[in-house]
Amino acid sequence: MPEIIRGGFRLNYQDTGSGAPVVLIMGTGGSGRAWHLHQVPAMVAAGHRVVTFDNRGVSPSDSSPSGFTVDDMAADTAALIEHLGIGPCAVVGTSLGARIGAELALSRPELVNRLVLMAARGRSDAMSAALNRAEREIEELGIELPPSYRAVMQVLQQLSGRSLSDDRLTTDWLEIFEMSTSAEVTARAQRGLYPMPDRLPAYRGIRAPSHVISFADDILAPPSAGREIAAAIPGATFEAIDGCGHIGYLEHPDTVNRALLAALRREHAPGAAVPDRPEMPAPA
């Protein structure tokens, strides 16, 4: 994989397709390769050049010393955009990646001409802060939870009730999360970025045309959090997609891809209200 070096830190990336450039930023503990399962093929087919990368701490990018900040991660993304000479470009982020994308749009507005934030928060609430404290207390006590238990917790937090009602799907996802031990190691390194301070007042300074996508069954970043962000960013539009949990882009990728491509085509005029999408059947 190609790479760039920033401050002695090696950042691996993939550059696919041609056309209008889009940078995709993954969430906590996730590899940029996850975008290649569904989003990259759809975007390349639609005529986009798509850049994905592994955030610091995610193999094969280098591990990073503890104490790094979201500003550091936004600067990583800026360095990649400048290295490839693709700015200004569209930026799409999910979860932590959305937070990084928003900070990039604030700190380096000349690099971002379209911003799409998925499964996003503008601040931590009482429950998300409590979850972060509990996870850090477990780590500080040196307790190593069994992979099977962590898989159960991830499935409960990441998926929609619709998926959980399907035993076959649930079993498949449990197996995937139980094998994803490297993601938990990375998540520990990035856990110091939370709880998240209230960034909603700062988001009023974002000038890139912005669209916020929430997932209706997301308990980590519920639609109410997405609406807060859309209300804060001048002219931002909002939609909620039914039948999806926090990883809706993997759970119902066809529906999410349609929403992403519509946002990148700027179908929604700045300032226009976007209604929640009607419930759609799960893809076969």
Short mmCIF file of C-alpha atoms in Angstrom, two decimals:
data_model
loop_
_atom_site.label_atom_id
_atom_site.label_comp_id
_atom_site.label_asym_id
_atom_site.label_seq_id
_atom_site.Cartn_x
_atom_site.Cartn_y
_atom_site.Cartn_z
CA MET A 1 0.00 0.00 0.00
CA PRO A 2 1.23 3.55 -0.66
CA GLU A 3 2.00 5.68 2.36
CA ILE A 4 2.93 9.15 3.53
CA ILE A 5 5.10 10.12 6.48
CA ARG A 6 3.86 12.88 8.78
CA GLY A 7 5.94 13.75 11.83
CA GLY A 8 7.62 10.37 11.68
CA PHE A 9 4.26 8.64 11.56
CA ARG A 10 3.50 6.34 8.61
CA LEU A 11 -0.02 6.64 7.18
CA ASN A 12 -1.18 4.00 4.69
CA TYR A 13 -3.79 4.84 2.09
CA GLN A 14 -5.53 3.53 -1.03
CA ASP A 15 -6.42 5.66 -4.06
CA THR A 16 -9.05 4.13 -6.35
CA GLY A 17 -10.85 5.30 -9.48
CA SER A 18 -10.91 8.63 -11.26
CA GLY A 19 -13.14 11.68 -11.30
CA ALA A 20 -14.32 13.99 -8.54
CA PRO A 21 -12.25 13.08 -5.45
CA VAL A 22 -13.81 11.85 -2.19
CA VAL A 23 -11.90 11.08 1.03
CA LEU A 24 -13.54 8.53 3.35
CA ILE A 25 -12.63 8.61 7.07
CA MET A 26 -13.34 5.54 9.19
CA GLY A 27 -14.56 5.46 12.81
CA THR A 28 -13.06 4.21 16.06
CA GLY A 29 -10.98 1.06 15.70
CA GLY A 30 -11.96 0.58 12.07
CA SER A 31 -9.75 -0.02 9.09
CA GLY A 32 -10.09 2.08 5.97
CA ARG A 33 -10.38 -1.21 4.10
CA ALA A 34 -13.93 -1.58 5.45
CA TRP A 35 -15.03 1.10 2.96
CA HIS A 36 -13.93 -1.17 0.12
CA LEU A 37 -16.59 -3.76 0.87
CA HIS A 38 -19.45 -1.58 -0.38
CA GLN A 39 -18.85 2.17 -0.57
CA VAL A 40 -15.73 2.35 -2.74
CA PRO A 41 -17.13 0.16 -5.57
CA ALA A 42 -20.36 2.18 -5.64
CA MET A 43 -18.57 5.53 -5.67
CA VAL A 44 -16.04 4.50 -8.30
CA ALA A 45 -18.89 3.21 -10.48
CA ALA A 46 -20.57 6.62 -10.07
CA GLY A 47 -17.46 8.38 -11.36
CA HIS A 48 -15.53 9.29 -8.22
CA ARG A 49 -11.89 9.01 -7.27
CA VAL A 50 -12.01 7.54 -3.76
CA VAL A 51 -9.24 7.80 -1.16
CA THR A 52 -9.33 5.68 1.98
CA PHE A 53 -6.73 5.34 4.71
CA ASP A 54 -5.97 3.76 8.06
CA ASN A 55 -6.06 6.21 10.96
CA ARG A 56 -3.09 6.29 13.32
CA GLY A 57 -2.93 3.14 15.39
CA VAL A 58 -4.72 1.03 12.75
CA SER A 59 -2.45 -1.51 11.07
CA PRO A 60 -0.68 -1.25 8.65
CA SER A 61 -0.37 2.44 9.59
CA ASP A 62 1.99 2.98 12.50
CA SER A 63 0.92 2.93 16.10
CA SER A 64 0.86 6.35 17.70
CA PRO A 65 1.89 7.40 21.21
CA SER A 66 -0.99 7.95 23.60
CA GLY A 67 -2.20 11.48 24.02
CA PHE A 68 -2.87 12.30 20.38
CA THR A 69 -5.89 14.44 19.62
CA VAL A 70 -8.66 14.73 17.05
CA ASP A 71 -6.81 17.80 15.78
CA ASP A 72 -3.81 15.54 15.10
CA MET A 73 -6.04 13.18 13.13
CA ALA A 74 -7.57 16.04 11.15
CA ALA A 75 -4.02 17.20 10.34
CA ASP A 76 -3.20 13.65 9.17
CA THR A 77 -6.13 13.85 6.76
CA ALA A 78 -5.10 17.29 5.56
CA ALA A 79 -1.56 16.04 4.89
CA LEU A 80 -2.94 13.17 2.80
CA ILE A 81 -5.16 15.49 0.73
CA GLU A 82 -2.20 17.81 0.13
CA HIS A 83 0.11 14.91 -0.71
CA LEU A 84 -2.32 13.71 -3.39
CA GLY A 85 -3.08 17.24 -4.60
CA ILE A 86 -6.86 16.64 -4.57
CA GLY A 87 -8.06 19.57 -2.48
CA PRO A 88 -10.62 20.93 -2.26
CA CYS A 89 -12.49 17.63 -2.24
CA ALA A 90 -15.53 15.95 -0.72
CA VAL A 91 -14.99 14.42 2.72
CA VAL A 92 -17.17 11.67 4.20
CA GLY A 93 -16.68 10.48 7.77
CA THR A 94 -18.50 8.05 10.01
CA SER A 95 -18.55 8.12 13.84
CA LEU A 96 -15.06 9.27 14.92
CA GLY A 97 -14.35 9.83 11.23
CA ALA A 98 -17.22 12.32 11.12
CA ARG A 99 -15.70 14.17 14.05
CA ILE A 100 -12.35 14.26 12.24
CA GLY A 101 -14.03 15.49 9.06
CA ALA A 102 -15.81 18.31 10.89
CA GLU A 103 -12.57 19.46 12.51
CA LEU A 104 -10.82 19.32 9.14
CA ALA A 105 -13.54 21.52 7.63
CA LEU A 106 -12.99 24.02 10.44
CA SER A 107 -9.18 24.04 10.50
CA ARG A 108 -8.51 23.68 6.75
CA PRO A 109 -11.65 24.93 4.96
CA GLU A 110 -9.74 25.34 1.69
CA LEU A 111 -9.40 21.55 1.47
CA VAL A 112 -13.09 20.63 1.82
CA ASN A 113 -15.77 21.45 -0.75
CA ARG A 114 -18.43 19.02 0.49
CA LEU A 115 -18.88 17.41 3.92
CA VAL A 116 -20.97 14.35 4.76
CA LEU A 117 -21.15 13.28 8.41
CA MET A 118 -22.56 9.85 9.26
CA ALA A 119 -23.38 8.37 12.69
CA ALA A 120 -22.09 11.60 14.17
CA ARG A 121 -22.19 13.43 17.48
CA GLY A 122 -21.42 17.04 18.26
CA ARG A 123 -20.97 16.31 21.97
CA SER A 124 -21.05 13.41 24.41
CA ASP A 125 -24.22 12.93 26.42
CA ALA A 126 -24.47 11.37 29.88
CA MET A 127 -24.82 7.81 28.59
CA SER A 128 -21.97 7.92 26.07
CA ALA A 129 -19.70 9.52 28.67
CA ALA A 130 -20.62 6.81 31.18
CA LEU A 131 -19.87 4.08 28.63
CA ASN A 132 -16.45 5.60 27.95
CA ARG A 133 -15.65 5.80 31.68
CA ALA A 134 -16.71 2.19 32.24
CA GLU A 135 -14.54 0.92 29.38
CA ARG A 136 -11.54 2.85 30.63
CA GLU A 137 -12.05 1.55 34.18
CA ILE A 138 -11.99 -2.03 32.88
CA GLU A 139 -8.69 -1.31 31.11
CA GLU A 140 -7.17 0.38 34.16
CA LEU A 141 -8.04 -2.65 36.30
CA GLY A 142 -6.22 -4.87 33.82
CA ILE A 143 -9.32 -6.93 33.12
CA GLU A 144 -9.20 -8.75 29.79
CA LEU A 145 -12.75 -9.57 28.74
CA PRO A 146 -13.30 -12.73 26.65
CA PRO A 147 -13.63 -12.07 22.89
CA SER A 148 -17.07 -13.69 22.94
CA TYR A 149 -18.30 -11.17 25.51
CA ARG A 150 -16.84 -8.22 23.62
CA ALA A 151 -18.50 -9.52 20.45
CA VAL A 152 -21.90 -9.59 22.17
CA MET A 153 -21.44 -6.03 23.43
CA GLN A 154 -20.38 -4.82 19.99
CA VAL A 155 -23.34 -6.45 18.26
CA LEU A 156 -25.74 -4.89 20.78
CA GLN A 157 -24.18 -1.45 20.34
CA GLN A 158 -23.56 -1.46 16.59
CA LEU A 159 -26.55 -3.17 14.95
CA SER A 160 -30.21 -2.37 14.52
CA GLY A 161 -33.09 -4.21 16.15
CA ARG A 162 -34.05 -5.48 12.70
CA SER A 163 -30.73 -7.30 12.33
CA LEU A 164 -30.84 -8.59 15.90
CA SER A 165 -34.22 -10.18 15.23
CA ASP A 166 -32.61 -12.36 12.53
CA ASP A 167 -30.75 -15.23 14.19
CA ARG A 168 -28.68 -16.01 11.11
CA LEU A 169 -27.51 -12.42 10.72
CA THR A 170 -26.84 -12.10 14.44
CA THR A 171 -24.73 -15.26 14.46
CA ASP A 172 -22.72 -14.05 11.47
CA TRP A 173 -22.04 -10.67 13.07
CA LEU A 174 -21.06 -12.27 16.39
CA GLU A 175 -18.46 -14.36 14.57
CA ILE A 176 -17.10 -11.31 12.73
CA PHE A 177 -16.74 -9.23 15.89
CA GLU A 178 -15.23 -12.11 17.89
CA MET A 179 -12.47 -12.42 15.29
CA SER A 180 -11.84 -8.66 15.18
CA THR A 181 -9.46 -8.52 18.13
CA SER A 182 -7.17 -5.96 16.43
CA ALA A 183 -10.04 -3.46 16.27
CA GLU A 184 -10.35 -3.54 20.06
CA VAL A 185 -6.62 -2.84 20.51
CA THR A 186 -6.96 0.19 18.23
CA ALA A 187 -10.13 1.34 19.97
CA ARG A 188 -8.23 1.44 23.26
CA ALA A 189 -5.68 3.82 21.77
CA GLN A 190 -8.44 6.07 20.46
CA ARG A 191 -10.60 5.91 23.59
CA GLY A 192 -8.66 8.79 25.10
CA LEU A 193 -10.40 11.05 22.58
CA TYR A 194 -13.61 10.68 24.58
CA PRO A 195 -15.77 11.89 26.21
CA MET A 196 -16.28 14.45 23.46
CA PRO A 197 -16.52 18.13 24.44
CA ASP A 198 -19.42 20.18 23.13
CA ARG A 199 -18.30 21.17 19.63
CA LEU A 200 -21.71 22.35 18.42
CA PRO A 201 -20.90 26.07 18.88
CA ALA A 202 -17.69 25.59 16.86
CA TYR A 203 -19.56 23.75 14.10
CA ARG A 204 -21.37 27.01 13.35
CA GLY A 205 -18.11 28.02 11.68
CA ILE A 206 -18.21 25.21 9.08
CA ARG A 207 -18.71 26.72 5.65
CA ALA A 208 -18.54 23.65 3.41
CA PRO A 209 -21.95 22.50 2.10
CA SER A 210 -22.81 19.76 4.60
CA HIS A 211 -25.17 16.83 4.88
CA VAL A 212 -25.72 14.78 8.06
CA ILE A 213 -26.86 11.14 7.90
CA SER A 214 -28.05 9.40 11.04
CA PHE A 215 -29.17 5.81 11.46
CA ALA A 216 -32.55 5.40 13.11
CA ASP A 217 -31.55 2.51 15.41
CA ASP A 218 -28.14 3.93 16.34
CA ILE A 219 -27.81 3.96 20.13
CA LEU A 220 -24.27 5.39 20.08
CA ALA A 221 -25.08 8.40 17.88
CA PRO A 222 -28.88 8.61 17.68
CA PRO A 223 -30.73 10.78 15.15
CA SER A 224 -31.27 13.43 17.82
CA ALA A 225 -27.48 13.94 17.87
CA GLY A 226 -27.38 14.22 14.09
CA ARG A 227 -30.16 16.79 14.10
CA GLU A 228 -28.16 18.87 16.59
CA ILE A 229 -25.21 18.92 14.22
CA ALA A 230 -27.33 19.79 11.19
CA ALA A 231 -28.94 22.62 13.16
CA ALA A 232 -25.50 23.96 14.13
CA ILE A 233 -23.83 23.91 10.69
CA PRO A 234 -25.13 26.76 8.53
CA GLY A 235 -27.24 25.42 5.66
CA ALA A 236 -26.67 21.76 6.57
CA THR A 237 -29.26 19.17 5.58
CA PHE A 238 -30.23 16.02 7.47
CA GLU A 239 -31.72 12.60 6.95
CA ALA A 240 -32.24 9.49 9.08
CA ILE A 241 -32.15 6.05 7.50
CA ASP A 242 -34.41 3.40 9.02
CA GLY A 243 -33.37 -0.15 9.83
CA CYS A 244 -29.72 0.72 10.53
CA GLY A 245 -27.59 0.79 13.66
CA HIS A 246 -24.25 2.53 14.15
CA ILE A 247 -22.58 0.68 11.26
CA GLY A 248 -25.42 1.23 8.82
CA TYR A 249 -22.93 1.52 5.95
CA LEU A 250 -22.19 -2.20 6.46
CA GLU A 251 -25.60 -3.29 7.69
CA HIS A 252 -27.64 -1.91 4.75
CA PRO A 253 -24.99 -0.67 2.32
CA ASP A 254 -27.21 -0.24 -0.74
CA THR A 255 -29.51 2.18 1.06
CA VAL A 256 -26.61 4.09 2.58
CA ASN A 257 -24.73 4.25 -0.72
CA ARG A 258 -27.75 5.82 -2.40
CA ALA A 259 -27.87 8.46 0.33
CA LEU A 260 -24.12 9.15 0.06
CA LEU A 261 -24.15 9.49 -3.71
CA ALA A 262 -27.18 11.79 -3.56
CA ALA A 263 -25.38 13.97 -1.02
CA LEU A 264 -22.25 14.10 -3.16
CA ARG A 265 -24.35 15.11 -6.18
CA ARG A 266 -25.65 17.98 -4.05
CA GLU A 267 -29.24 17.00 -4.69
CA HIS A 268 -30.24 18.76 -1.50
CA ALA A 269 -30.09 22.53 -1.82
CA PRO A 270 -28.25 24.24 1.06
CA GLY A 271 -30.67 25.02 3.83
CA ALA A 272 -33.38 22.69 2.52
CA ALA A 273 -35.08 20.45 5.01
CA VAL A 274 -34.60 16.76 4.24
CA PRO A 275 -37.29 14.45 5.64
CA ASP A 276 -36.43 11.19 7.32
CA ARG A 277 -36.38 8.42 4.76
CA PRO A 278 -39.32 6.01 4.83
CA GLU A 279 -38.55 2.55 6.08
CA MET A 280 -37.06 0.43 3.33
CA PRO A 281 -36.88 -3.37 3.14
CA ALA A 282 -33.58 -4.92 4.08
CA PRO A 283 -31.47 -5.89 1.09
CA ALA A 284 -31.47 -9.58 0.22
#
